[in-house]
Amino acid sequence: MVMENAQLGFICPSAMACSYLDQAAQALKLSPDVVEILSAPRKVLTVSLPVRMDSGRVRVFVGYRVQRCDVLGPFKGGVRYHPHVALNEVATLAMLMTWKCALLGLPYGGAKGGITVDPRSLSVGELERLTRRYTSELIKNIGPQVDIPAPDMGTSAREMAWIMDTYSSQQGHAVPGVVTGKPLSIGGSLGREQATGRGVMLVVQEALQRAGRTLNGVPVVVQGFGNVGATAALLLEAAGAKVIAVSDSQGGYYRAEGLDIEALLTYQREHRTLKGYPAHQLTNRGLLTLPCTVLIPAALEDQIDVELAPLIQAEWVIEGANGPVTAAADAMLQARGVTVIPDILANAGGVLVSYLEWVQGLSYLFWDEPKVNTELEKFLRRAYDQVATLAQAQGVSLRLAAYILGVGRVAAALQARGLYP
């Protein structure tokens, strides 16, 4: 039930992603042939997933996997479960993952997968059967040297364990390297769960240090209190920042003197939402326009658009989510002197520690958490330095500098390997 699309050129990422590729290609003076190759995914898979529900009836879901480019190494990218998962969205995220891995110097190509489903509407048993069916449909297209899935929106270590077990059962032995973001008991890495949020914190710290400032007392606003946003808020608070507002899907919560992030996390665990938390309430869009030094959109894409961009009062916008600032809004923020740190740098902590988990799994030699965090910091600070140095040297934005580096490394590898046959 796997359908491989023969017209891959028509599976287009968003106009924003293509625009950034074009800008980087122009800056790099890439040939039209190279740009055409980089513009098309290597493989697009659409899978039909019949699952027997607890009621006894069969329901058919649709899943996707887009494998973008593997000239640097095996494909790498998350699997998301969300009602709005669509092929073009997955294609966009696969493209972003390609440049992100190259920017960080990881031996990976980009991929992304997903199933159009609201995971909250299914029982644990239904989710397991859906995940195992999805894995079985992709079994010939994933593997530790082929394509390595990881958690994303709506998935977690639990789903990665099911994918690993399904794949391993077909191979006849345990294959821990087929996924990352697994439970520790089956080869996961210490530090993986907090990795993306920790990376966001390190990027904020690096940005302020380069401006001659510290985190002490700096007002921070975080949109999205999921794994990334909550972890970033907790670590920023521990480092001395003052997190004045956070939000989840129900709305925002604000205290000028700063919120207690541990108390928020406890409330969220008890109520499964922040709704009703005793703080001043405001909308998600209202939260984004609060006066602050650092704004971290860590929820969904396209949150800051041309209507909102003139109202942003932050000095730095750190993209904890993928594509939270539209291309037009990004240009407006840049013109206003607001520094935007792009997603392919700001939220790269997750894939960095996924890489470290993969290395540990292949070697069967596992590290303690301080070593994992040290390696994460080393990779991320080096990448930030390269991006900032290039941006300053060429007088371009941090986003364009990041894309020039990422796209340039993939293009150089493509040209070195040549075209077969």
C-alpha positions in Angstrom: 0.0 0.0 0.0 3.0 2.3 -0.7 2.6 4.8 -3.5 5.8 6.3 -4.9 5.1 9.6 -6.7 6.6 9.6 -10.2 6.2 13.4 -10.5 8.3 14.4 -7.5 8.7 17.9 -8.9 5.1 18.6 -8.3 5.4 17.8 -4.5 6.4 21.3 -3.7 7.5 22.7 -0.3 6.1 26.0 0.8 6.9 29.1 -1.2 8.8 30.4 1.8 11.1 27.4 1.9 11.7 27.6 -1.9 12.3 31.3 -1.6 15.1 30.8 1.0 16.7 28.1 -1.2 16.6 30.5 -4.2 18.2 33.3 -2.2 21.0 31.0 -0.9 21.6 29.7 -4.4 21.9 33.2 -5.8 24.4 34.1 -3.1 26.4 31.0 -3.8 26.1 31.4 -7.6 25.0 27.8 -8.0 24.3 26.5 -11.5 20.7 26.0 -12.5 21.3 22.2 -12.8 22.4 22.0 -9.1 19.4 24.2 -8.0 17.0 21.9 -9.9 18.4 18.8 -8.2 18.2 20.5 -4.8 14.6 21.6 -5.4 13.2 18.1 -5.8 12.9 15.4 -3.2 14.6 12.1 -3.7 11.6 10.0 -2.8 8.0 10.7 -1.8 6.0 8.0 -0.1 2.2 8.0 0.5 0.9 5.1 2.5 -2.6 3.8 3.2 -3.0 2.5 6.8 -6.0 0.4 7.6 -6.3 -0.1 11.3 -8.8 -2.1 13.4 -10.2 0.2 16.0 -11.3 -0.8 19.5 -14.9 -0.8 18.3 -14.1 -3.6 15.9 -14.5 -1.5 12.7 -11.6 -0.7 10.3 -10.6 2.9 9.8 -8.1 3.9 7.0 -5.5 6.6 7.8 -3.1 8.3 5.4 0.6 8.6 6.1 3.6 10.2 4.4 7.4 10.1 4.3 9.4 12.5 2.2 13.1 11.8 1.8 14.8 14.9 0.5 18.5 14.5 -0.2 21.0 11.9 1.0 24.3 13.1 -0.5 25.7 13.7 3.0 24.4 10.5 4.6 21.2 8.7 5.6 17.9 10.6 5.7 16.9 11.9 9.1 13.7 13.5 10.3 10.7 13.3 12.7 7.3 11.7 12.4 4.4 13.8 13.4 0.8 12.9 14.2 -1.6 15.8 13.7 -5.0 16.4 12.1 -3.5 18.9 9.6 -0.5 16.8 8.4 -0.4 17.1 4.6 2.1 16.1 1.9 3.3 19.7 1.1 3.8 20.4 4.8 5.9 17.2 5.2 7.9 18.2 2.0 8.6 21.6 3.4 9.9 20.2 6.7 12.0 17.6 4.9 13.7 20.5 3.0 14.3 22.4 6.2 15.8 19.3 7.8 18.2 18.9 4.9 19.7 22.4 5.4 19.6 22.1 9.2 21.7 18.9 9.2 24.2 20.3 6.8 24.4 23.6 8.8 25.3 21.6 11.9 27.9 19.5 10.1 25.9 16.2 10.6 26.3 13.3 8.1 22.6 13.3 7.3 20.1 14.2 4.6 16.7 15.6 5.4 13.4 13.7 5.7 10.0 14.1 7.4 7.0 11.9 7.9 3.6 12.0 9.4 0.1 10.6 9.7 -3.1 12.7 9.4 -4.6 11.9 12.7 -5.5 13.5 16.1 -3.6 11.2 18.4 -5.7 12.4 21.4 -8.7 10.8 19.8 -7.2 7.3 19.8 -6.6 4.8 22.6 -3.1 3.6 23.3 -3.9 0.3 21.6 -5.1 2.1 18.5 -2.1 4.3 18.4 0.2 1.3 18.7 -1.5 -0.6 15.8 -1.4 2.6 13.7 2.3 3.1 14.4 3.2 -0.5 13.7 1.2 -0.5 10.4 2.9 2.8 9.3 6.3 1.2 10.1 5.5 -2.0 8.2 4.5 0.0 5.1 7.8 1.9 5.2 10.0 -1.1 6.2 12.0 -1.1 3.0 12.6 2.6 3.1 13.9 3.1 6.7 17.0 1.7 8.5 20.0 2.9 10.4 21.9 3.5 7.2 18.9 4.5 5.1 16.4 6.7 7.0 16.2 7.3 10.7 12.9 8.6 12.1 12.5 10.5 15.4 9.7 12.0 17.5 7.9 15.1 16.4 4.6 16.8 17.1 2.2 14.3 18.5 4.8 11.5 18.9 7.2 10.6 21.6 9.7 7.9 22.8 6.7 5.5 23.1 6.0 5.6 19.3 9.8 5.3 18.6 9.9 2.1 20.7 7.0 0.7 18.6 8.8 1.6 15.4 12.0 0.0 16.6 10.3 -3.2 17.7 8.4 -3.5 14.4 11.5 -3.0 12.3 13.6 -5.3 14.6 11.1 -8.1 14.4 11.4 -8.0 10.6 15.2 -8.1 10.8 15.3 -10.9 13.4 17.4 -9.0 15.9 17.3 -5.7 17.8 18.2 -2.7 15.7 18.4 0.3 18.0 19.8 2.6 15.3 16.6 2.6 13.2 15.1 5.4 15.3 16.3 8.1 17.7 14.4 9.6 20.6 13.8 6.1 22.1 13.3 5.2 25.8 16.6 4.8 27.7 15.8 1.2 28.3 16.2 0.3 24.7 19.2 2.5 23.7 17.9 6.0 24.0 20.3 8.8 24.9 20.4 10.8 28.1 19.6 14.4 27.4 17.5 13.7 24.3 14.1 14.8 25.8 15.4 18.2 26.7 17.7 18.7 23.7 15.6 21.0 21.5 14.7 23.3 24.4 18.3 23.3 25.7 19.4 24.2 22.2 17.0 27.2 22.2 18.4 28.3 25.6 22.0 28.1 24.3 21.1 30.1 21.2 19.5 32.8 23.4 22.6 32.9 25.6 24.9 33.1 22.6 22.9 36.0 21.1 23.0 38.0 24.3 26.7 37.3 24.9 27.6 38.6 21.5 25.7 41.8 22.3 27.6 42.1 25.6 24.6 41.2 27.7 23.7 38.4 30.1 20.5 36.5 30.8 20.1 37.9 34.3 16.7 39.5 34.6 16.1 39.5 30.9 12.3 39.4 30.1 11.4 36.4 28.0 8.1 35.4 26.3 7.5 31.8 25.2 4.6 30.9 22.8 4.0 27.2 23.2 4.4 25.2 26.4 5.1 21.8 24.9 8.3 19.9 25.1 10.4 22.6 23.4 8.8 25.8 24.9 8.5 24.4 28.4 12.1 23.1 28.5 13.5 26.4 27.1 11.5 28.4 29.7 12.7 26.2 32.5 16.3 26.3 31.5 16.2 30.1 30.8 14.7 30.7 34.2 17.4 28.6 35.8 20.0 30.6 34.0 18.7 33.9 35.4 16.1 35.1 32.8 12.7 36.3 33.8 10.0 34.4 31.9 7.1 36.8 32.0 4.6 35.0 29.7 3.9 31.5 28.3 1.0 30.0 26.3 -0.5 26.8 25.2 -3.4 26.1 22.8 -5.9 27.5 25.3 -4.2 31.0 25.5 -1.5 32.9 27.3 -0.6 33.6 30.9 1.4 36.7 32.0 3.0 38.1 35.1 5.2 41.2 34.9 7.3 40.0 37.8 7.9 36.6 36.2 6.2 33.3 36.2 7.2 30.2 38.3 7.9 27.7 35.6 8.1 24.7 37.9 4.6 25.6 39.2 3.3 25.9 35.7 4.7 22.5 34.8 3.1 20.9 37.9 -0.2 22.6 37.0 0.0 21.3 33.4 0.8 17.8 34.6 -2.2 17.8 36.9 -4.7 19.4 34.5 -3.2 18.5 31.1 -3.5 22.2 30.1 -2.6 25.6 31.5 -6.3 26.7 31.3 -7.3 28.2 34.7 -3.7 28.9 35.9 -3.8 31.9 38.3 -2.2 34.6 36.1 -3.3 37.4 33.8 -4.7 35.8 30.7 -4.3 36.9 27.1 -4.6 35.5 23.6 -1.7 33.9 21.8 -1.5 36.8 19.4 -1.6 39.2 22.3 1.3 37.3 24.0 3.4 37.7 20.9 3.2 41.5 21.0 4.2 41.9 24.7 7.2 44.1 25.4 10.2 41.8 26.0 13.8 41.3 25.1 13.5 37.7 23.8 10.4 36.2 22.1 10.4 32.5 21.4 7.6 31.3 19.1 7.8 27.5 19.9 4.3 26.4 18.8 3.2 26.2 15.1 4.3 27.7 11.8 3.2 31.1 10.4 2.5 32.6 13.8 4.1 36.0 13.1 2.7 37.4 9.8 2.7 40.8 8.1 -0.2 42.0 10.4 1.7 41.1 13.5 5.2 42.0 12.5 4.8 45.8 13.1 3.5 45.1 16.6 6.4 42.9 17.8 8.2 44.6 20.6 11.0 42.0 21.2 14.7 42.7 20.4 15.3 39.0 19.4 12.9 36.5 17.9 14.2 32.9 18.4 12.4 30.4 16.2 11.8 27.4 18.5 9.1 26.1 16.1 9.6 25.4 12.4 8.7 28.4 10.3 6.8 30.5 12.9 7.7 33.7 11.1 6.5 34.1 7.5 8.9 35.3 4.8 7.2 38.7 4.4 7.1 39.2 8.2 10.8 38.2 8.5 11.7 41.0 6.1 9.7 43.5 8.0 11.3 42.5 11.3 14.7 42.8 9.8 13.9 46.2 8.5 12.8 47.3 12.0 16.1 46.0 13.5 14.6 42.9 15.2 17.1 40.1 15.1 15.5 36.8 14.0 17.5 33.6 14.7 16.2 31.0 12.2 14.7 27.7 13.0 17.4 25.7 11.2 19.8 27.0 13.9 17.6 27.8 16.9 15.8 24.4 17.2 18.6 22.2 16.0 19.3 20.8 19.4 16.9 17.8 18.9 18.6 16.5 15.7 22.0 17.1 17.3 21.3 14.8 20.2 19.5 12.4 17.9 22.8 12.2 16.0 24.6 11.6 19.3 22.1 8.9 20.1 22.6 7.2 16.7 26.4 7.2 17.2 26.0 5.7 20.7 23.6 3.1 19.3 25.9 2.1 16.5 28.9 1.8 18.8 26.9 0.3 21.8 28.9 2.7 24.0 26.6 5.1 25.9 27.5 8.4 27.5 26.5 10.2 30.7 24.3 13.3 30.4 27.0 15.9 31.0 29.0 14.5 28.0 25.9 14.6 25.8 25.1 18.2 26.9 28.7 19.2 26.4 28.7 17.8 22.8 25.4 19.5 22.1 26.8 22.9 23.3 30.0 22.4 21.2 28.1 21.7 18.0 25.6 24.5 18.5 28.0 27.2 19.5 30.3 26.4 16.6 27.3 26.6 14.2 26.1 29.9 15.7 29.6 31.3 15.4 29.9 30.3 11.7 26.5 31.8 10.9 27.1 35.1 12.8 30.6 35.5 11.2 29.2 35.0 7.7 26.3 37.3 8.3 28.6 40.0 9.5 31.1 39.5 6.7 28.5 39.6 3.9 26.1 42.0 5.5 23.2 39.6 5.4 20.6 38.3 7.9 21.3 35.4 10.2 18.7 33.4 8.3 20.3 33.9 4.9 23.7 33.2 6.3 22.4 29.9 7.8 20.9 29.0 4.5 24.1 29.9 2.6 26.1 27.5 4.8 23.5 24.7 4.8 22.7 24.8 1.1 26.3 25.4 0.2 27.5 22.2 2.0 24.8 20.1 0.3 25.6 21.6 -3.1 29.4 21.0 -2.6 28.8 17.3 -1.6 26.5 16.9 -4.7 29.1 18.3 -7.0 31.9 16.2 -5.4 29.9 13.0 -5.8 28.7 13.8 -9.4 25.6 12.6 -11.2 25.0 8.9 -11.7 24.9 7.4 -14.3 
